[in-house]
Amino acid sequence: DTAVSQTPKYLVTQMGNDKSIKCEQNLGHDTMYWYKQDSKKFLKIMFSYNNKELIINETVPNRFSPKSPDKAHLNLHINSLELGDSAVYFCASSPLAGAYEQYFGPGTRLTVT
Amino acid sequence: KQEVTQIPAALSVPEGENLVLNCSFTDSAIYNLQWFRQDPGKGLTSLLLIQSSQREQTSGRLNASLDKSSGRSTLYIAASQPGDSATYLCAVTLDSNYQLIWGAGTKLIIKP
């Protein structure tokens, strides 16, 4: 029944490793997002996909690469992890691109040691 | 550049009290404003969405107001309950590109 799900919920890894976070929504929405919440609790948009097409790509290191195999899935792959990548990553979806209500996943807490 | 500020950063009140959370934004060119609730280990839940042409929205014990010209919004919670304990975030949607700009949140604790 979960509307927006993310895996894993927790991820602890060492610097230099490559890791992926997966997101799936069963709401039939066209648009999906990745947000990063830092230690000060600010949420910042990273990427947005509309029907598998990238529409928002904020100033994010190119070590971060989103992939949308279909409009229900948006995965985030991170290469060469750094300490500063430690944060909570949230996936969200909305019916369409634009000013629509967004539905959030539970978040993935990434800790880089 | 749009900035969203929430004051206070934390608030602790006894159960049953009415309370107000504040959100201010620097640029009035917004499409809408949303209030979210964040529970530890869980995602964000949208509580209320106010369009830029609206003055307020109500849902149950929650009432959100918007004064676009002064760059302010308030979230009023009536008859607070321990289950209301959470972090409350406000976010504005930019007119230009529909991106959400977030405040850092107010951590609310309702004491039984």
CSV table of C-alpha atoms in Angstrom, one decimal:
chain,number,residue,atom,x,y,z
A,1,ASP,CA,0.0,0.0,0.0
A,2,THR,CA,3.0,2.3,0.4
A,3,ALA,CA,2.7,5.2,-2.0
A,4,VAL,CA,6.4,6.2,-2.3
A,5,SER,CA,9.0,3.7,-1.1
A,6,GLN,CA,12.7,3.9,-0.9
A,7,THR,CA,15.4,1.3,-0.3
A,8,PRO,CA,17.5,1.0,1.7
A,9,LYS,CA,16.3,3.0,4.7
A,10,TYR,CA,19.8,3.2,6.1
A,11,LEU,CA,23.1,3.0,4.3
A,12,VAL,CA,26.5,3.0,5.9
A,13,THR,CA,29.5,2.9,3.7
A,14,GLN,CA,33.1,4.0,3.4
A,15,MET,CA,34.5,6.9,1.4
A,16,GLY,CA,35.3,6.1,-2.2
A,17,ASN,CA,32.6,3.4,-2.6
A,18,ASP,CA,29.7,3.5,-5.1
A,19,LYS,CA,26.2,3.1,-3.9
A,20,SER,CA,22.6,3.3,-5.2
A,21,ILE,CA,19.3,4.3,-3.7
A,22,LYS,CA,16.1,3.1,-5.2
A,23,CYS,CA,12.7,4.8,-5.3
A,24,GLU,CA,9.3,3.5,-6.5
A,25,GLN,CA,5.9,5.1,-6.5
A,26,ASN,CA,2.6,3.4,-7.1
A,27,LEU,CA,0.5,6.5,-7.4
A,28,GLY,CA,0.6,6.7,-11.2
A,29,HIS,CA,2.4,10.0,-11.0
A,30,ASP,CA,4.4,11.3,-14.0
A,31,THR,CA,7.0,13.3,-12.0
A,32,MET,CA,9.5,12.2,-9.5
A,33,TYR,CA,12.2,14.0,-7.4
A,34,TRP,CA,15.3,13.5,-5.4
A,35,TYR,CA,15.9,15.8,-2.4
A,36,LYS,CA,18.9,16.0,0.0
A,37,GLN,CA,18.3,17.0,3.6
A,38,ASP,CA,21.5,18.1,5.3
A,39,SER,CA,22.4,18.2,8.9
A,40,LYS,CA,20.7,21.6,9.4
A,41,LYS,CA,17.5,20.1,8.1
A,42,PHE,CA,17.3,22.1,4.9
A,43,LEU,CA,15.8,20.2,2.0
A,44,LYS,CA,17.3,20.9,-1.4
A,45,ILE,CA,16.1,19.7,-4.8
A,46,MET,CA,18.6,17.6,-6.6
A,47,PHE,CA,16.8,16.2,-9.6
A,48,SER,CA,13.4,15.9,-11.1
A,49,TYR,CA,12.2,13.6,-13.8
A,50,ASN,CA,8.9,13.9,-15.8
A,51,ASN,CA,7.9,10.7,-17.5
A,52,LYS,CA,11.4,9.5,-17.6
A,53,GLU,CA,12.9,12.8,-18.8
A,54,LEU,CA,15.2,14.9,-16.7
A,55,ILE,CA,13.6,18.3,-16.2
A,56,ILE,CA,15.5,19.7,-13.1
A,57,ASN,CA,19.2,19.2,-12.5
A,58,GLU,CA,20.4,21.4,-9.8
A,59,THR,CA,24.1,22.1,-9.0
A,60,VAL,CA,25.0,18.7,-7.9
A,61,PRO,CA,28.4,17.0,-8.3
A,62,ASN,CA,28.4,14.7,-11.4
A,63,ARG,CA,29.2,11.8,-9.0
A,64,PHE,CA,25.4,11.8,-8.6
A,65,SER,CA,23.6,10.2,-11.5
A,66,PRO,CA,19.8,9.7,-11.5
A,67,LYS,CA,18.2,7.0,-13.6
A,68,SER,CA,14.6,6.5,-14.4
A,69,PRO,CA,13.9,3.1,-16.1
A,70,ASP,CA,10.2,3.9,-16.2
A,71,LYS,CA,7.9,6.7,-14.7
A,72,ALA,CA,7.3,4.7,-11.5
A,73,HIS,CA,11.0,4.4,-10.6
A,74,LEU,CA,13.7,6.9,-10.0
A,75,ASN,CA,17.1,5.6,-8.8
A,76,LEU,CA,20.0,7.6,-7.5
A,77,HIS,CA,23.6,6.3,-8.1
A,78,ILE,CA,26.5,7.9,-6.3
A,79,ASN,CA,30.1,7.3,-7.3
A,80,SER,CA,33.2,7.9,-5.2
A,81,LEU,CA,31.3,8.7,-2.0
A,82,GLU,CA,32.6,11.5,0.2
A,83,LEU,CA,32.1,12.4,3.8
A,84,GLY,CA,30.0,15.4,2.8
A,85,ASP,CA,27.5,13.2,1.0
A,86,SER,CA,26.2,12.0,4.4
A,87,ALA,CA,22.6,13.2,4.6
A,88,VAL,CA,19.0,12.0,4.4
A,89,TYR,CA,17.9,11.6,0.8
A,90,PHE,CA,14.2,11.8,0.0
A,91,CYS,CA,12.4,10.7,-3.0
A,92,ALA,CA,9.0,12.3,-3.9
A,93,SER,CA,6.4,12.2,-6.7
A,94,SER,CA,3.7,14.5,-8.0
A,95,PRO,CA,0.9,14.0,-10.6
A,96,LEU,CA,2.6,16.3,-13.1
A,97,ALA,CA,5.5,18.6,-13.3
A,98,GLY,CA,4.7,22.0,-11.8
A,99,ALA,CA,3.2,23.3,-8.6
A,100,TYR,CA,1.4,20.1,-7.6
A,101,GLU,CA,1.3,18.5,-4.2
A,102,GLN,CA,4.3,16.2,-3.7
A,103,TYR,CA,4.2,12.9,-1.9
A,104,PHE,CA,7.4,11.9,-0.1
A,105,GLY,CA,9.1,8.6,0.6
A,106,PRO,CA,10.4,7.7,4.1
A,107,GLY,CA,14.0,8.8,3.3
A,108,THR,CA,17.3,7.0,3.1
A,109,ARG,CA,19.9,8.0,5.8
A,110,LEU,CA,23.3,7.8,4.1
A,111,THR,CA,26.3,7.8,6.4
A,112,VAL,CA,29.8,7.9,4.8
A,113,THR,CA,32.7,7.0,7.1
B,1,LYS,CA,17.1,34.6,-4.2
B,2,GLN,CA,14.2,33.1,-2.3
B,3,GLU,CA,14.9,32.3,1.3
B,4,VAL,CA,12.4,30.7,3.8
B,5,THR,CA,12.8,31.1,7.5
B,6,GLN,CA,10.9,29.4,10.3
B,7,ILE,CA,10.8,30.7,13.8
B,8,PRO,CA,11.1,29.3,16.4
B,9,ALA,CA,13.4,26.4,15.6
B,10,ALA,CA,11.9,24.5,18.5
B,11,LEU,CA,8.8,24.8,20.6
B,12,SER,CA,7.6,22.8,23.6
B,13,VAL,CA,4.0,23.4,25.0
B,14,PRO,CA,1.7,21.5,27.3
B,15,GLU,CA,-1.1,19.4,25.8
B,16,GLY,CA,-4.3,21.3,25.0
B,17,GLU,CA,-2.8,24.6,24.2
B,18,ASN,CA,-3.4,26.4,20.9
B,19,LEU,CA,-0.2,27.4,19.1
B,20,VAL,CA,1.2,29.2,16.1
B,21,LEU,CA,4.1,28.3,13.9
B,22,ASN,CA,5.6,31.0,11.7
B,23,CYS,CA,7.1,31.0,8.3
B,24,SER,CA,8.5,33.9,6.3
B,25,PHE,CA,9.8,34.2,2.8
B,26,THR,CA,11.8,36.9,1.1
B,27,ASP,CA,10.3,37.0,-2.4
B,28,SER,CA,6.5,37.3,-2.8
B,29,ALA,CA,6.7,35.8,-6.3
B,30,ILE,CA,5.4,32.4,-5.2
B,31,TYR,CA,2.9,30.1,-6.8
B,32,ASN,CA,1.8,28.5,-3.5
B,33,LEU,CA,3.0,27.7,0.0
B,34,GLN,CA,2.8,24.3,1.7
B,35,TRP,CA,3.1,23.1,5.2
B,36,PHE,CA,4.5,19.6,5.8
B,37,ARG,CA,5.0,17.4,8.8
B,38,GLN,CA,8.1,15.3,9.3
B,39,ASP,CA,8.1,12.4,11.8
B,40,PRO,CA,11.5,10.8,12.7
B,41,GLY,CA,12.3,8.0,10.4
B,42,LYS,CA,9.4,8.7,8.2
B,43,GLY,CA,8.8,10.8,5.1
B,44,LEU,CA,7.2,14.2,4.9
B,45,THR,CA,3.4,14.5,4.9
B,46,SER,CA,1.7,17.4,3.2
B,47,LEU,CA,-0.7,19.1,5.6
B,48,LEU,CA,-2.0,22.1,3.8
B,49,LEU,CA,-1.4,23.8,0.5
B,50,ILE,CA,-2.4,27.5,0.0
B,51,GLN,CA,-2.5,28.9,-3.5
B,52,SER,CA,-1.0,32.4,-3.9
B,53,SER,CA,-4.5,33.8,-4.4
B,54,GLN,CA,-5.8,32.4,-1.2
B,55,ARG,CA,-5.6,33.8,2.3
B,56,GLU,CA,-6.1,30.6,4.3
B,57,GLN,CA,-6.8,26.9,4.3
B,58,THR,CA,-8.2,24.7,7.1
B,59,SER,CA,-8.0,21.0,7.8
B,60,GLY,CA,-9.4,19.7,11.1
B,61,ARG,CA,-7.5,21.4,13.9
B,62,LEU,CA,-5.0,23.0,11.5
B,63,ASN,CA,-5.4,26.4,9.9
B,64,ALA,CA,-2.8,28.0,7.7
B,65,SER,CA,-2.8,31.6,6.6
B,66,LEU,CA,-0.9,33.4,3.9
B,67,ASP,CA,0.0,37.0,3.5
B,68,LYS,CA,1.9,37.1,0.3
B,69,SER,CA,2.6,40.8,0.3
B,70,SER,CA,4.4,40.7,3.7
B,71,GLY,CA,6.0,37.3,3.0
B,72,ARG,CA,4.4,35.5,5.9
B,73,SER,CA,2.5,32.4,6.7
B,74,THR,CA,1.3,30.9,10.0
B,75,LEU,CA,0.2,27.5,10.9
B,76,TYR,CA,-2.3,27.5,13.8
B,77,ILE,CA,-2.8,24.2,15.7
B,78,ALA,CA,-5.8,24.1,18.0
B,79,ALA,CA,-6.1,22.0,21.1
B,80,SER,CA,-2.6,20.4,20.7
B,81,GLN,CA,-2.1,16.7,21.3
B,82,PRO,CA,1.0,14.7,22.0
B,83,GLY,CA,0.5,13.1,18.6
B,84,ASP,CA,1.1,16.5,17.1
B,85,SER,CA,4.8,16.3,18.1
B,86,ALA,CA,6.9,16.4,15.0
B,87,THR,CA,8.9,18.8,12.9
B,88,TYR,CA,6.8,21.2,10.8
B,89,LEU,CA,8.3,22.5,7.5
B,90,CYS,CA,7.0,25.1,5.2
B,91,ALA,CA,8.0,25.4,1.6
B,92,VAL,CA,7.2,27.9,-1.1
B,93,THR,CA,6.8,27.0,-4.8
B,94,LEU,CA,8.6,29.5,-7.0
B,95,ASP,CA,6.5,31.2,-9.7
B,96,SER,CA,9.4,31.0,-12.1
B,97,ASN,CA,10.2,27.3,-12.2
B,98,TYR,CA,7.8,25.6,-9.7
B,99,GLN,CA,10.7,24.4,-7.5
B,100,LEU,CA,10.1,24.1,-3.8
B,101,ILE,CA,12.2,26.2,-1.5
B,102,TRP,CA,12.2,24.9,2.1
B,103,GLY,CA,12.5,26.3,5.6
B,104,ALA,CA,14.5,24.4,8.2
B,105,GLY,CA,11.5,23.5,10.2
B,106,THR,CA,10.1,24.0,13.7
B,107,LYS,CA,10.5,21.0,16.0
B,108,LEU,CA,7.3,20.8,18.1
B,109,ILE,CA,7.0,18.9,21.3
B,110,ILE,CA,3.6,18.6,23.0
B,111,LYS,CA,4.0,17.5,26.6
B,112,PRO,CA,1.2,15.3,28.1
